[in-house]
Tab-separated table of C-alpha atoms in Angstrom:
chain	number	residue	atom	x	y	z
A	1	ASP	CA	-0.308	-0.531	0.138
A	2	GLN	CA	2.601	2.790	-1.385
A	3	GLN	CA	1.111	5.960	0.448
A	4	VAL	CA	2.690	8.761	-1.105
A	5	LYS	CA	2.879	7.897	-5.227
A	6	GLN	CA	5.138	9.281	-7.712
A	7	ASN	CA	3.628	8.739	-10.556
A	8	SER	CA	6.617	10.125	-13.790
A	9	PRO	CA	9.591	7.377	-13.264
A	10	SER	CA	10.902	10.283	-15.256
A	11	LEU	CA	11.007	13.881	-16.113
A	12	SER	CA	12.644	15.318	-19.270
A	13	VAL	CA	12.591	19.368	-19.232
A	14	GLN	CA	14.719	22.033	-21.551
A	15	GLU	CA	17.169	24.293	-19.201
A	16	GLY	CA	15.355	27.257	-18.439
A	17	ARG	CA	12.656	26.001	-18.401
A	18	ILE	CA	10.399	25.249	-15.256
A	19	SER	CA	10.339	21.999	-13.926
A	20	ILE	CA	7.345	20.556	-12.292
A	21	LEU	CA	7.435	17.379	-9.535
A	22	ASN	CA	4.129	16.005	-8.560
A	23	CYS	CA	3.690	14.408	-5.617
A	24	ASP	CA	0.063	12.269	-5.010
A	25	TYR	CA	-0.639	10.639	-1.026
A	26	THR	CA	-3.226	8.809	0.541
A	27	ASN	CA	-3.459	8.882	3.977
A	28	SER	CA	-5.202	12.266	5.436
A	29	MET	CA	-3.411	12.088	8.470
A	30	PHE	CA	0.068	13.036	7.047
A	31	ASP	CA	0.687	17.065	8.503
A	32	TYR	CA	4.611	18.255	7.019
A	33	PHE	CA	5.851	16.470	3.235
A	34	LEU	CA	8.923	17.501	2.842
A	35	TRP	CA	10.711	17.137	-0.736
A	36	TYR	CA	14.728	15.440	-1.322
A	37	LYS	CA	16.985	15.492	-3.749
A	38	LYS	CA	19.630	12.230	-4.680
A	39	TYR	CA	22.795	12.125	-7.245
A	40	PRO	CA	24.213	9.091	-7.536
A	41	ALA	CA	25.757	7.095	-5.340
A	42	GLU	CA	25.280	9.976	-3.086
A	43	GLY	CA	22.264	10.557	-0.038
A	44	PRO	CA	19.856	11.937	-0.620
A	45	THR	CA	19.895	15.721	0.372
A	46	PHE	CA	16.438	17.788	2.118
A	47	LEU	CA	15.848	20.515	-0.659
A	48	ILE	CA	12.376	22.388	0.931
A	49	SER	CA	9.555	21.369	3.235
A	50	ILE	CA	5.830	22.652	4.178
A	51	SER	CA	3.267	21.224	6.555
A	52	SER	CA	-0.009	20.435	6.228
A	53	ILE	CA	-1.005	25.419	7.487
A	54	LYS	CA	0.248	26.390	4.461
A	55	ASP	CA	-0.159	25.836	1.162
A	56	LYS	CA	2.684	28.245	-0.454
A	57	ASN	CA	6.551	26.839	0.403
A	58	GLU	CA	8.828	29.050	-1.554
A	59	ASP	CA	13.277	28.999	-1.843
A	60	GLY	CA	15.447	30.376	-4.310
A	61	ARG	CA	14.807	28.972	-7.350
A	62	PHE	CA	12.020	26.143	-5.668
A	63	THR	CA	8.226	25.933	-4.594
A	64	VAL	CA	6.254	23.821	-3.560
A	65	PHE	CA	2.467	23.423	-3.146
A	66	LEU	CA	0.203	21.250	-1.461
A	67	ASN	CA	-3.700	20.898	-2.390
A	68	LYS	CA	-4.666	19.413	0.726
A	69	SER	CA	-8.646	18.609	-0.745
A	70	ALA	CA	-6.791	16.904	-3.333
A	71	LYS	CA	-3.984	15.174	-2.027
A	72	HIS	CA	-1.369	16.413	-3.918
A	73	LEU	CA	2.000	18.140	-3.508
A	74	SER	CA	4.206	19.538	-6.267
A	75	LEU	CA	7.568	20.873	-6.420
A	76	HIS	CA	8.256	24.042	-8.942
A	77	ILE	CA	12.281	24.540	-9.864
A	78	VAL	CA	12.565	27.422	-12.431
A	79	PRO	CA	14.058	28.639	-14.156
A	80	SER	CA	15.661	25.071	-14.795
A	81	GLN	CA	19.142	24.042	-14.784
A	82	PRO	CA	21.748	21.208	-16.105
A	83	GLY	CA	22.904	21.132	-12.015
A	84	ASP	CA	19.062	20.167	-11.026
A	85	SER	CA	19.244	16.674	-13.151
A	86	ALA	CA	19.137	14.033	-9.618
A	87	VAL	CA	16.472	12.080	-8.121
A	88	TYR	CA	13.848	12.846	-6.114
A	89	PHE	CA	11.816	12.305	-3.538
A	90	CYS	CA	8.675	13.617	-2.157
A	91	ALA	CA	7.503	12.313	2.021
A	92	ALA	CA	5.929	12.532	4.257
A	93	ARG	CA	5.446	12.578	8.018
A	94	ALA	CA	2.286	12.703	10.164
A	95	SER	CA	0.948	13.992	13.211
A	96	GLY	CA	1.012	12.746	16.565
A	97	THR	CA	2.937	10.001	17.774
A	98	SER	CA	4.419	8.251	14.975
A	99	TYR	CA	5.592	11.260	13.410
A	100	GLY	CA	9.238	10.538	13.386
A	101	LYS	CA	7.822	8.061	10.515
A	102	LEU	CA	8.682	9.272	7.063
A	103	THR	CA	7.072	7.764	3.859
A	104	PHE	CA	8.717	8.575	0.683
A	105	GLY	CA	7.556	8.190	-2.579
A	106	GLN	CA	9.218	6.629	-5.827
A	107	GLY	CA	11.227	8.791	-6.852
A	108	THR	CA	11.119	11.497	-10.301
A	109	ILE	CA	14.387	10.780	-12.342
A	110	LEU	CA	14.966	14.619	-13.551
A	111	THR	CA	16.711	15.949	-16.518
A	112	VAL	CA	17.452	19.141	-17.649
A	113	HIS	CA	18.635	19.249	-20.755
A	114	PRO	CA	21.430	22.310	-21.602
B	1	GLU	CA	32.572	18.041	9.358
B	2	ALA	CA	28.698	17.715	10.420
B	3	GLN	CA	28.345	14.130	8.586
B	4	VAL	CA	26.602	10.710	8.546
B	5	THR	CA	28.522	7.836	7.948
B	6	GLN	CA	28.142	5.035	7.374
B	7	ASN	CA	30.862	1.582	6.808
B	8	PRO	CA	31.193	-0.608	4.898
B	9	ARG	CA	30.601	1.240	1.840
B	10	TYR	CA	29.563	-1.998	-0.567
B	11	LEU	CA	29.110	-5.246	1.609
B	12	ILE	CA	28.783	-8.448	-0.259
B	13	THR	CA	28.396	-11.629	2.017
B	14	VAL	CA	25.604	-14.949	1.771
B	15	THR	CA	22.898	-15.603	3.112
B	16	GLY	CA	22.958	-16.578	6.492
B	17	LYS	CA	25.892	-14.697	8.033
B	18	LYS	CA	24.862	-12.366	10.452
B	19	LEU	CA	26.255	-8.349	9.702
B	20	THR	CA	26.320	-5.878	11.087
B	21	VAL	CA	26.745	-2.241	8.816
B	22	THR	CA	27.012	0.622	11.288
B	23	CYS	CA	25.727	4.638	11.521
B	24	SER	CA	27.281	7.883	13.226
B	25	GLN	CA	26.652	11.183	13.020
B	26	ASN	CA	28.746	13.704	14.945
B	27	MET	CA	26.468	16.488	15.358
B	28	ASN	CA	24.281	15.432	18.704
B	29	HIS	CA	21.377	14.474	16.872
B	30	GLU	CA	19.123	13.007	18.780
B	31	TYR	CA	16.999	11.064	15.960
B	32	MET	CA	17.869	8.455	13.816
B	33	SER	CA	16.830	5.806	11.176
B	34	TRP	CA	17.370	3.303	8.582
B	35	TYR	CA	16.300	3.206	4.873
B	36	ARG	CA	16.400	1.867	2.416
B	37	GLN	CA	16.206	1.745	-1.563
B	38	ASP	CA	14.732	-0.454	-3.441
B	39	PRO	CA	14.126	0.201	-7.664
B	40	GLY	CA	11.009	2.155	-7.606
B	41	LEU	CA	9.562	1.433	-4.192
B	42	GLY	CA	12.277	4.540	-3.820
B	43	LEU	CA	12.954	4.556	0.075
B	44	ARG	CA	11.854	2.585	2.636
B	45	GLN	CA	12.281	3.511	6.163
B	46	ILE	CA	13.454	-0.016	8.385
B	47	TYR	CA	13.529	1.520	11.625
B	48	TYR	CA	13.977	4.495	12.832
B	49	SER	CA	15.109	6.478	16.919
B	50	MET	CA	14.226	8.975	18.828
B	51	ASN	CA	16.748	9.504	21.246
B	52	VAL	CA	18.612	6.987	23.533
B	53	GLU	CA	16.981	3.319	24.298
B	54	VAL	CA	14.331	4.957	22.201
B	55	THR	CA	12.893	2.697	18.694
B	56	ASP	CA	10.553	1.846	16.358
B	57	LYS	CA	8.897	-0.321	13.581
B	58	GLY	CA	9.464	0.971	9.978
B	59	ASP	CA	7.861	0.425	6.775
B	60	VAL	CA	10.256	-2.616	6.496
B	61	PRO	CA	11.440	-3.506	10.212
B	62	GLU	CA	11.329	-8.099	9.267
B	63	GLY	CA	14.349	-9.338	9.383
B	64	TYR	CA	16.462	-6.211	10.589
B	65	LYS	CA	17.585	-5.295	13.703
B	66	VAL	CA	18.722	-1.542	15.614
B	67	SER	CA	20.439	-0.451	19.053
B	68	ARG	CA	20.276	2.502	20.549
B	69	LYS	CA	22.880	2.698	23.663
B	70	GLU	CA	24.258	6.027	22.573
B	71	LYS	CA	23.370	8.912	20.515
B	72	ARG	CA	25.540	8.969	17.885
B	73	ASN	CA	25.537	5.830	17.045
B	74	PHE	CA	22.676	3.254	15.636
B	75	PRO	CA	24.004	0.043	13.915
B	76	LEU	CA	21.696	-1.661	11.850
B	77	ILE	CA	21.639	-5.410	12.203
B	78	LEU	CA	20.951	-8.086	9.249
B	79	GLU	CA	20.926	-11.522	12.199
B	80	SER	CA	20.603	-13.939	8.975
B	81	PRO	CA	20.061	-12.018	5.961
B	82	SER	CA	18.721	-13.544	2.843
B	83	PRO	CA	17.937	-12.549	-1.290
B	84	ASN	CA	15.315	-10.199	-0.431
B	85	GLN	CA	17.699	-7.343	1.264
B	86	THR	CA	19.674	-6.504	-1.830
B	87	SER	CA	19.222	-3.404	-0.790
B	88	LEU	CA	20.654	0.197	-1.290
B	89	TYR	CA	20.897	1.176	2.856
B	90	PHE	CA	20.903	4.566	3.740
B	91	CYS	CA	21.088	6.057	7.211
B	92	ALA	CA	20.133	9.081	7.633
B	93	SER	CA	19.745	11.341	11.935
B	94	SER	CA	17.930	15.052	12.598
B	95	PRO	CA	17.607	17.184	15.895
B	96	SER	CA	14.223	16.067	15.858
B	97	GLY	CA	11.849	13.141	14.221
B	98	LYS	CA	10.205	17.030	13.455
B	99	ARG	CA	13.061	18.621	11.139
B	100	PRO	CA	14.432	17.071	7.754
B	101	GLN	CA	17.381	14.543	7.984
B	102	TYR	CA	20.467	14.165	7.244
B	103	PHE	CA	21.525	11.482	4.854
B	104	GLY	CA	24.336	9.482	4.746
B	105	PRO	CA	26.619	7.639	1.692
B	106	GLY	CA	24.801	4.257	1.798
B	107	THR	CA	26.075	1.256	1.651
B	108	ARG	CA	25.241	-1.452	-0.506
B	109	LEU	CA	24.626	-5.018	0.715
B	110	LEU	CA	24.882	-7.993	-2.076
B	111	VAL	CA	23.506	-11.414	-0.806
B	112	LEU	CA	24.052	-14.014	-3.058
């Protein structure tokens, strides 16, 4: 039972254009969402997060949008750069006593072409 | 340098031979966690620890053990490894369970 789903295994974008990575979740108890980026042969690194009390969070070129009614979040990268090519994972955490438990999606491979 | 270290980075073993993957962090973090990454499945949490002597199961704990006797170390133990535990393993730490995690470089395990 995949509670966090990234339905696009890969995305290819031209440098300078917008990259939009999507993530859907099923557990209504999730209240905090994160995006991680992973390069080959390295561990994931934290990119940006959003709490369920917000619907948007921005950090430089990265913006995360949360649509609670649709149980959907997206990561926008503008403008995309070749160095953004990596695997992107979304993750979600529930409130309450199990907030240490983190559920990840399957990942989306982003390729940004020069 | 603030970091999470894992050892070994690569390991080939045989079915049933007990092994331990070590994880250490030098950031005085209270929270530590183990994940496995498999193609098409993303990262799945195995166990996590909110503090010393406090551990809890993640989504795929079967076949694994952990212990948290000191704050900086969180070893992952496979008492009797099986081929379906062939995977890429990541350890992570965080100041608390509510903060983003720092990941180690990964340990690639092959069980024959």
